Every structure is written in C-alpha cells, then in structure tokens.
Tab-separated table of C-alpha atoms and ligand atoms in Angstrom:
chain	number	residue	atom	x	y	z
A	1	UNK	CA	38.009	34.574	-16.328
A	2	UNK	CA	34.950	36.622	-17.833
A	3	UNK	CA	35.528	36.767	-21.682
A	4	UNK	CA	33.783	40.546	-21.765
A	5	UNK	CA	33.538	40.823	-25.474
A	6	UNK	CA	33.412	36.821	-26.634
A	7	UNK	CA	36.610	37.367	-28.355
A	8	UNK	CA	38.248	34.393	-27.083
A	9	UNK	CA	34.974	32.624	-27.332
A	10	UNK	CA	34.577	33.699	-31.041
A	11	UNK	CA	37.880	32.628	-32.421
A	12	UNK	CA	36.925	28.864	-30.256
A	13	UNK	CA	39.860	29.074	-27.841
A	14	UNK	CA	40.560	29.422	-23.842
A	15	UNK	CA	42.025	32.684	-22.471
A	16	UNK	CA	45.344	32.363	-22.432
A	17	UNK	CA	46.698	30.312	-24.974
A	18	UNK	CA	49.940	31.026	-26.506
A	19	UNK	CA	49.561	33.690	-29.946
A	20	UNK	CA	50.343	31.433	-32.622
A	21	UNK	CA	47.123	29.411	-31.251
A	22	UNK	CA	45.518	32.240	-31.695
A	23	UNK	CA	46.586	32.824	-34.922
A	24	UNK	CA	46.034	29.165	-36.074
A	25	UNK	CA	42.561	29.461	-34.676
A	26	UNK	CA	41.662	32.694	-36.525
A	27	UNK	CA	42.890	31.641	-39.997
A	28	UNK	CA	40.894	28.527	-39.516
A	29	UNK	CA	37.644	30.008	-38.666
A	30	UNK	CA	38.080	32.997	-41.141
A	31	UNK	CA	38.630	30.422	-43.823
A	32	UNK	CA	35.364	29.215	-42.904
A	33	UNK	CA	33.635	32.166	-42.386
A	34	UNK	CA	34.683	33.772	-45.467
A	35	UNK	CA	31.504	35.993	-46.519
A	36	UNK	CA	33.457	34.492	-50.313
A	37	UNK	CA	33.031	31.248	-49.131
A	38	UNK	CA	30.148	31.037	-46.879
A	39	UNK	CA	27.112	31.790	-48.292
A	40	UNK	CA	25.019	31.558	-44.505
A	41	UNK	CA	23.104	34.930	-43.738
A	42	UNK	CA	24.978	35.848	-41.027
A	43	UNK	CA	28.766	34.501	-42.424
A	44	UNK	CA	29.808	38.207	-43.181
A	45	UNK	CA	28.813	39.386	-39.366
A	46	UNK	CA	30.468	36.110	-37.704
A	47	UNK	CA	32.965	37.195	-40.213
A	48	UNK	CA	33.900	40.852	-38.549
A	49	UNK	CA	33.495	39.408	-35.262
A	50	UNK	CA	36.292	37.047	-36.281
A	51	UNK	CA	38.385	39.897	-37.547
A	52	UNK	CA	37.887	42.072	-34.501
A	53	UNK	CA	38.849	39.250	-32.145
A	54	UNK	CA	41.900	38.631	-33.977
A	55	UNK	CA	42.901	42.058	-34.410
A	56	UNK	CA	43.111	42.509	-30.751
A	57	UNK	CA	43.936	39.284	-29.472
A	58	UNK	CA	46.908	39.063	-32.123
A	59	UNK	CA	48.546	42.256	-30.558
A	60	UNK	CA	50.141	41.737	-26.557
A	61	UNK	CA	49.207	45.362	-25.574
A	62	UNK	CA	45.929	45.545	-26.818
A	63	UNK	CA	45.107	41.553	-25.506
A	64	UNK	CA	46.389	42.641	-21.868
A	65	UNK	CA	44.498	45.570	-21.967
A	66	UNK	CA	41.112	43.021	-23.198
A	67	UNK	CA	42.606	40.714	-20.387
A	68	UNK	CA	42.471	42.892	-17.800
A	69	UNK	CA	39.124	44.432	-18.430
A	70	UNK	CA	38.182	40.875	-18.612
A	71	UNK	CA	39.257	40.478	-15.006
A	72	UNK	CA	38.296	43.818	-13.664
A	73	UNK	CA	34.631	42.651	-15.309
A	74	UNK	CA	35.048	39.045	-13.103
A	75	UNK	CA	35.995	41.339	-9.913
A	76	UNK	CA	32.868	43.086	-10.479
A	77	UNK	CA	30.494	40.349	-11.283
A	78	UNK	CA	31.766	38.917	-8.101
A	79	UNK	CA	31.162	41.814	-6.401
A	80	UNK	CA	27.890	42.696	-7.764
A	81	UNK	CA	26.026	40.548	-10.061
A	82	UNK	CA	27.460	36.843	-8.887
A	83	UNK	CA	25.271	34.704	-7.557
A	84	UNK	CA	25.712	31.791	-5.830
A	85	UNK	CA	24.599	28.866	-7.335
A	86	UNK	CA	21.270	27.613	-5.168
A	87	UNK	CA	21.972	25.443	-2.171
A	88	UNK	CA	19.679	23.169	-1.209
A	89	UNK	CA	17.741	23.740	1.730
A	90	UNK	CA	18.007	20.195	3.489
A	91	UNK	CA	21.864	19.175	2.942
A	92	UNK	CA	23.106	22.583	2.205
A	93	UNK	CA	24.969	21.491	-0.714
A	94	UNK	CA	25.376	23.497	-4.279
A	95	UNK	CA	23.079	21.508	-6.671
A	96	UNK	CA	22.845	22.544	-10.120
A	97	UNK	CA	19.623	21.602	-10.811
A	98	UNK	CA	17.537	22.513	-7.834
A	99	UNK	CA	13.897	22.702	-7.388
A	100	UNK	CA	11.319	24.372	-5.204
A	101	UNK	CA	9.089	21.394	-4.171
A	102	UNK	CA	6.216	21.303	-1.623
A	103	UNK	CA	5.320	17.840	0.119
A	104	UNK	CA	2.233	17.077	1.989
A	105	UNK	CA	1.920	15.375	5.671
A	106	UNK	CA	-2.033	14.773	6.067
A	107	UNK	CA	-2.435	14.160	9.526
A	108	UNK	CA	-6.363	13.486	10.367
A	109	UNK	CA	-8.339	12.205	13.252
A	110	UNK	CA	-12.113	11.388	13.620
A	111	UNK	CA	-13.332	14.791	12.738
A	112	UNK	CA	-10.040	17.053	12.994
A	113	UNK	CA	-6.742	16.866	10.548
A	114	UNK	CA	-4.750	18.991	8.901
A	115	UNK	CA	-2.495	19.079	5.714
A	116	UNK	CA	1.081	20.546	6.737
A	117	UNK	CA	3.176	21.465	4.038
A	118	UNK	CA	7.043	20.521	4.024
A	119	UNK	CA	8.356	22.964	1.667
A	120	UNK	CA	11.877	24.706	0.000
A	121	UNK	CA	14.452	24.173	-2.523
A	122	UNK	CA	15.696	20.278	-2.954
A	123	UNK	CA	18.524	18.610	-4.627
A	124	UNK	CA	17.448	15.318	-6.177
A	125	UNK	CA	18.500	13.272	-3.036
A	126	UNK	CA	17.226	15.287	-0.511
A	127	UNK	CA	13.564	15.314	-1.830
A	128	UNK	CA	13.793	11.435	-2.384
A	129	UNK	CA	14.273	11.309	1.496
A	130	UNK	CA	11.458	14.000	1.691
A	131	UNK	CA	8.909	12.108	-0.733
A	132	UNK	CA	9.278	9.059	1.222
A	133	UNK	CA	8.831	10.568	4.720
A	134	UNK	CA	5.829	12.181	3.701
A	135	UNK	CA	4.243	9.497	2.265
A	136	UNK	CA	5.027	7.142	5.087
A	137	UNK	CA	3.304	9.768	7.508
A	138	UNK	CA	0.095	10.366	5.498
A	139	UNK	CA	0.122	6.671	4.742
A	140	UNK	CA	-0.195	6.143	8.626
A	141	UNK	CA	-2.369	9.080	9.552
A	142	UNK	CA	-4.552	10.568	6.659
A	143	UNK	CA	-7.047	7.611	6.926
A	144	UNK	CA	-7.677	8.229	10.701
A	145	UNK	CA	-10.137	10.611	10.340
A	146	UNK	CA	-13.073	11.999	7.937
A	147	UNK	CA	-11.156	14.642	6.015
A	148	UNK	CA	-8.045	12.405	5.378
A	149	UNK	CA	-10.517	10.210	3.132
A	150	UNK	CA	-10.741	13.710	0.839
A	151	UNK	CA	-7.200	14.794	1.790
A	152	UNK	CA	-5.132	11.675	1.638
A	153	UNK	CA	-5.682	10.710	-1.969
A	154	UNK	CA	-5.606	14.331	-2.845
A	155	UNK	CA	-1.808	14.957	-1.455
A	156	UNK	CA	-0.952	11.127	-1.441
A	157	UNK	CA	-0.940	11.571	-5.170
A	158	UNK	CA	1.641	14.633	-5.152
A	159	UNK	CA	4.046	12.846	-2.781
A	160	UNK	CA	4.054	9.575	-4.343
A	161	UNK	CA	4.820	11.657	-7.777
A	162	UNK	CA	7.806	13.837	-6.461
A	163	UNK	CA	6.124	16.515	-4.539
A	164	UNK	CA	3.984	19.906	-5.908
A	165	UNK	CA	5.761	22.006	-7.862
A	166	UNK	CA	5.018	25.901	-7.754
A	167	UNK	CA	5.180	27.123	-10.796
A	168	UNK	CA	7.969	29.192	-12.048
A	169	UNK	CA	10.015	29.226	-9.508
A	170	UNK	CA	11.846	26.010	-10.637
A	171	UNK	CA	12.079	28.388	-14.432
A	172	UNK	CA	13.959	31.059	-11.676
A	173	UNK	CA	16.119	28.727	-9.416
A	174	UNK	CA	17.805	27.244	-12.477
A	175	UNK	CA	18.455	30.567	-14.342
A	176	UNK	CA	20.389	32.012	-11.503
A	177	UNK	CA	22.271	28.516	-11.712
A	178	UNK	CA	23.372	29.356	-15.013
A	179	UNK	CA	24.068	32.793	-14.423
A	180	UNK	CA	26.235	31.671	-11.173
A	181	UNK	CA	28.226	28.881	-12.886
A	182	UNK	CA	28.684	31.168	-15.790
A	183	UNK	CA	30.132	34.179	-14.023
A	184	UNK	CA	32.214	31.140	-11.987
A	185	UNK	CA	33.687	30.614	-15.800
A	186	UNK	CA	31.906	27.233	-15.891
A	187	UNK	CA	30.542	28.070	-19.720
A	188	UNK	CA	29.504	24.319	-20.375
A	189	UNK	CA	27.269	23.761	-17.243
A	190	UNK	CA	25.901	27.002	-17.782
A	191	UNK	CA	24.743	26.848	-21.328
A	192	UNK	CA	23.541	23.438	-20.333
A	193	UNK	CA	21.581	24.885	-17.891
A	194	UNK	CA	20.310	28.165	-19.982
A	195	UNK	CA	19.223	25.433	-22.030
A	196	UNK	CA	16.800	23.730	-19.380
A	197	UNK	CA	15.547	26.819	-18.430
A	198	UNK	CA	14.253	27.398	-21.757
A	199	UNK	CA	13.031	23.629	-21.992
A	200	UNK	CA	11.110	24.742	-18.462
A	201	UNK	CA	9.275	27.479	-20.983
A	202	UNK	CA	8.705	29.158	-17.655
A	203	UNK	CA	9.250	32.870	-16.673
A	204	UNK	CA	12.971	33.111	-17.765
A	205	UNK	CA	12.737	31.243	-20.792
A	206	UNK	CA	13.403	34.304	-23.179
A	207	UNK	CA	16.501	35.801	-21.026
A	208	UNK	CA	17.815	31.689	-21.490
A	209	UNK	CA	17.221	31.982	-25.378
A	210	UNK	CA	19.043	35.662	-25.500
A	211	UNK	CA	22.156	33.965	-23.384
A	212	UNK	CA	22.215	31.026	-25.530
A	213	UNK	CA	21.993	33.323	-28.738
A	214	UNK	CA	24.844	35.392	-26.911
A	215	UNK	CA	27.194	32.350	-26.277
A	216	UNK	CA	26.576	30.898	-29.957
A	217	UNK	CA	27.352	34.465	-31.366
A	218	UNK	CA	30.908	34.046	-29.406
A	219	UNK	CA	31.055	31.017	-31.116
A	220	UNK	CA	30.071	28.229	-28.198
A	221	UNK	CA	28.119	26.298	-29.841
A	222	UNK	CA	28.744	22.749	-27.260
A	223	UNK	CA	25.424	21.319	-26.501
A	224	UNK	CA	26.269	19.541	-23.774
A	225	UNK	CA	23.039	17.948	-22.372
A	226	UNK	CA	22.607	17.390	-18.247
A	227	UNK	CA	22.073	14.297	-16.835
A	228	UNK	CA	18.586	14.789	-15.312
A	229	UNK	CA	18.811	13.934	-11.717
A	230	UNK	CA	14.801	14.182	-11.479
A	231	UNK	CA	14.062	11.746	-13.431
A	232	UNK	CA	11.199	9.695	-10.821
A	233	UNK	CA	11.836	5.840	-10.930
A	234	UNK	CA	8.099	4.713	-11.825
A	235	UNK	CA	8.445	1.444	-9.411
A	236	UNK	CA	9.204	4.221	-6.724
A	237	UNK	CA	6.026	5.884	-7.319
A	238	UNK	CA	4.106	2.846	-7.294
A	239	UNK	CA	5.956	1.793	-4.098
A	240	UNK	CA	4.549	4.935	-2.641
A	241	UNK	CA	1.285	4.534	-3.814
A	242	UNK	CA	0.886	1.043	-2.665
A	243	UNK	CA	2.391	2.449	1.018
A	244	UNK	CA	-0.677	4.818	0.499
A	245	UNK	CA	-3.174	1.684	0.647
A	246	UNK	CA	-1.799	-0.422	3.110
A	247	UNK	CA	-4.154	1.358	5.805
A	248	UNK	CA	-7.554	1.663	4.216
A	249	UNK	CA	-6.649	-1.959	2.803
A	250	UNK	CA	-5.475	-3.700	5.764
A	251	UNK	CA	-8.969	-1.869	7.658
A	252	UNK	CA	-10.975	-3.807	4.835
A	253	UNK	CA	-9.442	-7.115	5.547
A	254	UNK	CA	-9.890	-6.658	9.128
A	255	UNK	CA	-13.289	-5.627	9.201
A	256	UNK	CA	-14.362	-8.908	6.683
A	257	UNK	CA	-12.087	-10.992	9.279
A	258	UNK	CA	-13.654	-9.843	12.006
A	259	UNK	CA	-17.035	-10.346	10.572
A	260	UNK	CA	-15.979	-13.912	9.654
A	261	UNK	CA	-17.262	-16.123	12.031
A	262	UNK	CA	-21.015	-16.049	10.974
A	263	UNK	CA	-20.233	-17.257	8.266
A	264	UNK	CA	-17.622	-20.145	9.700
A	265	UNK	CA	-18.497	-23.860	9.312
A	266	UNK	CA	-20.502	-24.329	12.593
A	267	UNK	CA	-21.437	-27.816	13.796
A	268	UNK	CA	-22.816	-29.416	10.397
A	269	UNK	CA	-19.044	-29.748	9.086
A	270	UNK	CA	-18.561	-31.255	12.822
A	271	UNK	CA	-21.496	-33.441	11.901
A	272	UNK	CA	-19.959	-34.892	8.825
A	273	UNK	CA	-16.423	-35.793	10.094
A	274	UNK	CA	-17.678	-38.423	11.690
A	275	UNK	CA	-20.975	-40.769	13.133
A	276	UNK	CA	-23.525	-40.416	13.561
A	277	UNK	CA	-24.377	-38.010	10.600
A	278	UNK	CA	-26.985	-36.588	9.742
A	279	UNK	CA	-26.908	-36.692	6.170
A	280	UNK	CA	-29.817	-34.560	5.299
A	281	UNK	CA	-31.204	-37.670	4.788
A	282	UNK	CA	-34.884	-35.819	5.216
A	283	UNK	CA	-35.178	-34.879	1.451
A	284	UNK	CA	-38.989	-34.010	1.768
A	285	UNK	CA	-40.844	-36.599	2.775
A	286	UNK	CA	-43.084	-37.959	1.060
A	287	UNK	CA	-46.482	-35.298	0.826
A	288	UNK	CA	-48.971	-38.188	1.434
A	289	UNK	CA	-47.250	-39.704	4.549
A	290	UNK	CA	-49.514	-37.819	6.866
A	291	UNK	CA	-47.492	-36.028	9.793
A	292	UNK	CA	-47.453	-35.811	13.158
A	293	UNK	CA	-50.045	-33.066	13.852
A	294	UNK	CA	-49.092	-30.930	16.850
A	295	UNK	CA	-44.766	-30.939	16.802
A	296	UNK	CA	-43.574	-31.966	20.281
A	297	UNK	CA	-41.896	-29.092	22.521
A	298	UNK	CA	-38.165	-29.592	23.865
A	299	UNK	CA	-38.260	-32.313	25.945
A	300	UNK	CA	-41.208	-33.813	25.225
A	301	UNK	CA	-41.972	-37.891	26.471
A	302	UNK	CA	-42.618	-39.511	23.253
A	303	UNK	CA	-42.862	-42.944	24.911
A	304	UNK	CA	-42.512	-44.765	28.360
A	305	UNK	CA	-42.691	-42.951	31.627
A	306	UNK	CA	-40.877	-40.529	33.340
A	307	UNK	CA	-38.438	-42.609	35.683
A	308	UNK	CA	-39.689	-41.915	39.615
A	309	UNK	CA	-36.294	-43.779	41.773
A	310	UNK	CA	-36.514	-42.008	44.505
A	311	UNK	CA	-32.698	-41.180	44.681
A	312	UNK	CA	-31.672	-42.076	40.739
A	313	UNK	CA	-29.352	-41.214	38.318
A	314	UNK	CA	-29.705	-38.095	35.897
A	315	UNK	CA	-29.271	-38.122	32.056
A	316	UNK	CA	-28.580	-35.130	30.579
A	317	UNK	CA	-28.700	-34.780	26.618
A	318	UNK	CA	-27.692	-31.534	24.473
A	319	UNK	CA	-28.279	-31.581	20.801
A	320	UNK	CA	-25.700	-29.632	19.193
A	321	UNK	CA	-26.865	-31.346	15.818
A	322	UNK	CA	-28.183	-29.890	12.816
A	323	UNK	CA	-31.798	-30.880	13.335
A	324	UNK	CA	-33.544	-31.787	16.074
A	325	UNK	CA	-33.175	-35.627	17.596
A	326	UNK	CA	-35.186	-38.392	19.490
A	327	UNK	CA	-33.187	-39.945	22.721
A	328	UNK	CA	-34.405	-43.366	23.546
A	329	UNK	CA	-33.166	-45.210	26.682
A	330	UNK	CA	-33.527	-48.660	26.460
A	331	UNK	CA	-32.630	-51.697	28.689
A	332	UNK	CA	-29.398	-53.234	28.164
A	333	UNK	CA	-30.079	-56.449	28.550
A	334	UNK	CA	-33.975	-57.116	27.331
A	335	UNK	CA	-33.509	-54.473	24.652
A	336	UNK	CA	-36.981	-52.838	25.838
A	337	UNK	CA	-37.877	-49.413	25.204
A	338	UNK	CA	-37.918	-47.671	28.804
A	339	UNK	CA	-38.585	-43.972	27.784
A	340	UNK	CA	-37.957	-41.985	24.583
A	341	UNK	CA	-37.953	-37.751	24.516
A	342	UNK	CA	-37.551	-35.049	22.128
A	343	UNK	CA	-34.529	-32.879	21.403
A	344	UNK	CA	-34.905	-29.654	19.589
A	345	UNK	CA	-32.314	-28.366	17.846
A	346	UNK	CA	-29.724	-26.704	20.292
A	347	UNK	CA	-31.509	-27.623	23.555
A	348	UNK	CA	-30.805	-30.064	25.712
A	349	UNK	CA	-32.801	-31.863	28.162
A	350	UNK	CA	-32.492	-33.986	31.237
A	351	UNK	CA	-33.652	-36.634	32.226
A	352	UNK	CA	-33.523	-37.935	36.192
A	353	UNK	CA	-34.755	-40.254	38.938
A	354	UNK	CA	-32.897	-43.195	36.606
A	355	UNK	CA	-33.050	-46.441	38.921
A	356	UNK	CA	-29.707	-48.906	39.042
A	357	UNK	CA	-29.470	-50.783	35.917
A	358	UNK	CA	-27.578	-50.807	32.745
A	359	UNK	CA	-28.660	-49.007	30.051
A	360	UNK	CA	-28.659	-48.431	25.983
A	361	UNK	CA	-28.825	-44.908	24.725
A	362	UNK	CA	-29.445	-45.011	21.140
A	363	UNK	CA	-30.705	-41.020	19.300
A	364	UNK	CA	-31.884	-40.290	16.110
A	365	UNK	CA	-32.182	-36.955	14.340
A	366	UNK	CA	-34.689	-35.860	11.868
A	367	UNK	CA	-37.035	-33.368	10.634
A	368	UNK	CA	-41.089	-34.094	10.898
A	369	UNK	CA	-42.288	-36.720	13.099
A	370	UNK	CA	-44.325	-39.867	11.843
A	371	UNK	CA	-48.072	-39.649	12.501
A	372	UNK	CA	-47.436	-41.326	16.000
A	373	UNK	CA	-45.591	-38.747	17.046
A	374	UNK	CA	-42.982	-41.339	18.766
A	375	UNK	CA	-40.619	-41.469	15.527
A	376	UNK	CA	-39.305	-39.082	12.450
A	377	UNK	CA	-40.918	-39.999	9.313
A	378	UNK	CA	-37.292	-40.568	8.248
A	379	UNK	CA	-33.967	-40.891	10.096
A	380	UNK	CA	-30.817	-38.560	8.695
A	381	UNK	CA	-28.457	-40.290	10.877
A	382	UNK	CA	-28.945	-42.749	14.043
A	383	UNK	CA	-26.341	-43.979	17.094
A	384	UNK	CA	-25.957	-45.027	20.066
A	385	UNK	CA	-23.572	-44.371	23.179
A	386	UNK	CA	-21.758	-47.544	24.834
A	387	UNK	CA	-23.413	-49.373	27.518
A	388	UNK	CA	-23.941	-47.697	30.648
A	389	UNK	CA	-24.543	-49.140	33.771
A	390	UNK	CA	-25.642	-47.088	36.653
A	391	UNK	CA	-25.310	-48.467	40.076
A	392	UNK	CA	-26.036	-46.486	43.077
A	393	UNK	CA	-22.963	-46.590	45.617
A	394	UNK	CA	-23.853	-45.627	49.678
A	395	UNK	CA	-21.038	-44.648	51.486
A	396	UNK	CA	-21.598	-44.184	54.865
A	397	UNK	CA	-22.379	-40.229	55.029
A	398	UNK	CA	-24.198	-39.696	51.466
A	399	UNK	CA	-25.554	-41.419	48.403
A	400	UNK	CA	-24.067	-41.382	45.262
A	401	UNK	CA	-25.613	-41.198	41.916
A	402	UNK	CA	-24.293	-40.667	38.346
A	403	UNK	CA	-24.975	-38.128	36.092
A	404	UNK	CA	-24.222	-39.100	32.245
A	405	UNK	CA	-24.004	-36.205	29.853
A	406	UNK	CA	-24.067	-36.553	26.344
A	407	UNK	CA	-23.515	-33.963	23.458
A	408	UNK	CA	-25.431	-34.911	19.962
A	409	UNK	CA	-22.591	-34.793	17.801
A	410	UNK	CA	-19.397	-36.478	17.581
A	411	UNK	CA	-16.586	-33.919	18.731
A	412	UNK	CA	-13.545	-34.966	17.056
A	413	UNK	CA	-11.139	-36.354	20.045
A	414	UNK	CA	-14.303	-36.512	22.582
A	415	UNK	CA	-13.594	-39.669	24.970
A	416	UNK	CA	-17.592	-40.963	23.951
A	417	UNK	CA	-17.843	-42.533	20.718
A	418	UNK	CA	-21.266	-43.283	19.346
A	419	UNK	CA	-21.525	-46.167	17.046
A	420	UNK	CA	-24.215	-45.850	13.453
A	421	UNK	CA	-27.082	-47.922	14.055
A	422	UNK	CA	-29.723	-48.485	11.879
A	423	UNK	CA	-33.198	-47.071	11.088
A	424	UNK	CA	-34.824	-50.681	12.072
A	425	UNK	CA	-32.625	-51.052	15.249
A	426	UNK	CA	-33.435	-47.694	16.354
A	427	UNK	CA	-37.554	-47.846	15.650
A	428	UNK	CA	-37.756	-51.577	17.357
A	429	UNK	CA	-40.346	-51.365	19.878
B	501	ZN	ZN1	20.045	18.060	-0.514
C-alpha cells in the first residue's frame, strides 16, 4: 500500500501495525528529534512531520480515512502512473536492472560485408548468451573479406566488452524500475534502484536525487546496495577476444606452413645420415693448385671410352647429392679403370652398350676439378656400390640385358648400400 503522505514512513513503521506501535515509535523518534535536543538544521521540520504523522495515525478515524486515501492513491497509480517494471526482450522475464545493449555480427566477404546490429533491452543472462553469439559469428566471418579487417576489430571490441551501450537509455530503463517496484510497495528495491540511477548520472539522475530526498524526508533512510548483475568477468572478455583471433591467427600459421617446404631440410640432411657424405670437405682449395680450366658439362667422359657392345647393359646414375660427383666404372676383378663421367648436381646420366662382365662402381663428389680434369682437387665424400656382374641371358625369342640404376645419396631404408672408400682408392689409376 502507497504511503501518500510518508506518515507511516516518517514515524519508521509498516502500514498497519497495531496503535501502541505507533505510539512507541513516535515517542521514540520525537525524543530524538526534539528541536530541544537535536541541534541538526532540519530537526525542528523532521520534528512537525513527526507530530503530524502521529497526530493522525494515533486517531482510528482519521488513520482509516489516511488509509484509504492511501489505497484509493495505489488504485490510481495502478491505473495510471504504474509501470511495469522492464522485461527483457530475449527471456521475457522482469529484471530489475535491465539494459539497452546493441551487439555487432560483422559478416564480410572479399569485397562485400555488413555490420548487423542485434539490439533491445537485456537482463544480465540473456546478453551473456548474446555477447557470446556475436562474437562467435564475427569471429568466423568478419575476417573473410576487406572491410571486416576495419570492421571486425572495431565491433569485436564492443562484443567482447558486453555490447554498445546507447546512452541514456540505460539512466531511463532503470528509473521506471524504481518507479514500478515502488508503486508495487517494494520501497527497498526501489530506493536501491533510484540510487543507481543517480550513480548512472544520466538523464534521470536529478528526478532519482528528488525521490531519494523524498523517501529520506519520510524517514527511509535503508541503503540497501544491489548486487550488480553486470559486473563482466575479465577472463570472459579475454576469452572473447582471443575467439576474435583464432581466424586471422590460424590464416598466419597456415600461410608460413604452407610456405614451409622451401625452407625444409632437402637432401644434404639425407646426405649426412649416412655414407657416403659429403662433408663439405671442399673448404676452398688451395688458390695456387691451378684448376681445371674449362668445367666439364653433365655427362662428360673424363676417362676411358664410351662402351660400344653391340647389345650391352645400361648404367644409369642420378646425383641427388649436394655437389656434383665423378662415376667411375672399374673392373671387378683387375681393378682397372674402364670409363669415368661427370655428374652435375641433380642430373643424372646414363651410361650403355656395357659388355658382360662384373663390375666396380665407385663415385666421388666434389667441387672444382684437378688440372686434369679427370679428378676433384679434393674429395667431400667417396663410395662405392657392391659388385655387379652383368651377364647377358638369350632366351629363345629376345635378349636380355640389365639396366642398374643408382641414386647419389644414401636413402635411408634403400635396398643399395654404398660402402666409404677412400680418396687414394678412388683416384688409383
Ligand atoms: Zn533475459
């Protein structure tokens, strides 16, 4: 029930109580408010508003006739003036401290996008739900185009923080709160709230301050202080933010993954993991050792003669090494030097018309040739390939010849294995 003139208010009791309540109330706060006694400005006004609450509240015709203008008021206030306390917009329920929050959804593709608001009054919960949504949709689409670059930090900011906030109309919202739960007879919430409003030191802030003045002149002075529902967990915000990055950051480490491979280990890791290596064993070479003057092509016969069987075998040699290499084929059993050719670097070459016979294949690689042009000046790494013997086989509709093929570095699990031989073994004659 309305309390029209405060008198109930100003003697610190509820409507209703029984007269000698009354009466105990009014000597207490008349003692107290004694203009005699109580030397506060305002003691001798609080004073006659004491004395003029008692004077009607103490006497059962004129307090019904105080009650019932009291409730005639509350009829009317319902009728007219009451307000319902704000609703919010998402679950419809009465929340006491609403707000009017706008949250972003940046949606942007190549050259297109666009920045839809997601907008009305929230209770706590609801724009929790709202925040997140938001941000998980700008998170996914802002980056897609060129305007989300601008856009997306822009609104990503305002989600991740608890939406926009127009202002004022949070100031207005909460006023008509505390003008609802007041005319509901809910004093407490709505001084609380008169109290926020003035905090907000938005539009309404001086009607607040007169309503709070009002209540404390009926003698409510409770300062009852609202939980705040608002408050924004900072671990949420950074949650949001760091949703925010997960596109443009995952799009950086997939464009420096994708790029990786130039920079992978290539063949010279392959080179050291096992023999032969080549150990960039060709430091400079010495400046006086005179080179070889004209550097052989690919394939080049640094020694012997081309083999001319009329239906050989074929040798076939790629360097996949780190430098280029010299192949010499030699004869198994006399040890003699048959041919030897040049491999550059990540050619291959082939060698064929190979008569029956078995054969050593030793290779060497290295950087400049020796003045003979048949050997490096130095070796980085020699080997050789197991015995081979070729034999021709005739069947009786065809002739068939091998083909050996050989790869100039030692794959790891490869079914040939080279063995290291030396420099000496590898320059005999
Ligand atoms: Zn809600």
């Amino acid at each position: 029930m309305a309390d029209i003139r405060g008198y109930y208010a100003a003697l610190g009791v509820e409507p209703g109580v029984p007269r000698a309540e009354i009466a105990r109330a009014y000597r207490q706060q008349a003692k107290e408010w004694h203009p005699d006694k109580n030397s506060a400005p305002d003691a001798s006004a609080k004073f006659k508003i004491i004395s003029e609450a008692y004077s009607v509240l103490r006497d059962e015709s004129k307090r019904a006739a105080y009650d019932a203008a009291c409730a005639a008021a509350d009829e009317e206030i319902q009728k007219k003036v009451v307000v319902e306390a704000v609703s919010c917009s998402r679950c419809k329920k009465v929340t006491a401290q609403p707000r009017y929050l706008i949250f972003w959804n940046v949606v942007a593709i190549l050259y297109g996008g666009r920045a839809s608001p997601v907008q009305g009054v929230f209770c706590a919960a609801c724009a929790r739900i709202a925040g997140w949504k938001a941000t998980l949709v700008t998170s996914l689409f802002g980056w897609l185009g060129i305007l989300g670059i601008a856009w997306t930090p822009w609104f990503g900011f305002r989600n991740a923080f608890g939406g926009q906030k127009p202002p004022d109309i949070e100031s207005r919202l909460v006023w008509r709160n505390a003008m609802a739960f007041f005319s509901q007879g809910n004093v407490p919430l709505a001084a609380a709230l008169a109290q926020r409003v003035i905090d907000l030191k938005g539009m309404y802030a001086q009607e607040a301050r007169e309503f709070t003045d009002h209540l404390k002149s009926h003698g409510y002075t409770k300062n009852q202080t609202l939980r705040d529902p608002w408050k924004v967990h900072p671990a949420e915000v950074a949650a949001r933010l760091v949703l925010m990055l997960i596109v443009p950051v995952g799009f950086v480490v997939w464009i420096s993954k994708s790029s990786g491979p130039s920079v992978s280990p290539g063949p010279d890791t392959l080179l050291s993991t096992s023999p032969p290596i080549y150990a960039a064993a060709d430091k400079p070479s010495a400046p006086s050792v005179p080179g070889c003057t004209s550097p052989p092509p690919n394939g080049a016969i640094l020694s012997g003669d081309q083999p001319t069987a009329v239906q050989g075998h074929s040798l076939e040699v790629m360097n996949s090494g780190a430098a280029p290499a010299i192949v010499k084929v030699r004869n198994a059993e006399t040890g003699l030097l048959l041919i030897s050719f040049f491999v550059a670097k990540s050619a291959s070459v082939k060698i064929s018309s190979l008569q029956d016979g078995s054969y050593r294949i030793q290779y060497a690689f290295g950087q400049d040739l020796a003045e003979d042009c048949q050997n490096f000046q130095s070796i980085g790494g020699a080997g050789e390939f197991p015995l081979e013997t070729l034999a021709t086989q005739y069947e009786t509709d065809k002739v068939v010849t091998q083909r050996l093929s050989y790869t100039l570095y030692t794959v790891v699990g490869g079914n040939v294995h080279p063995t290291s031989i030396s420099t000496g073994s590898f320059n005999a004659p």
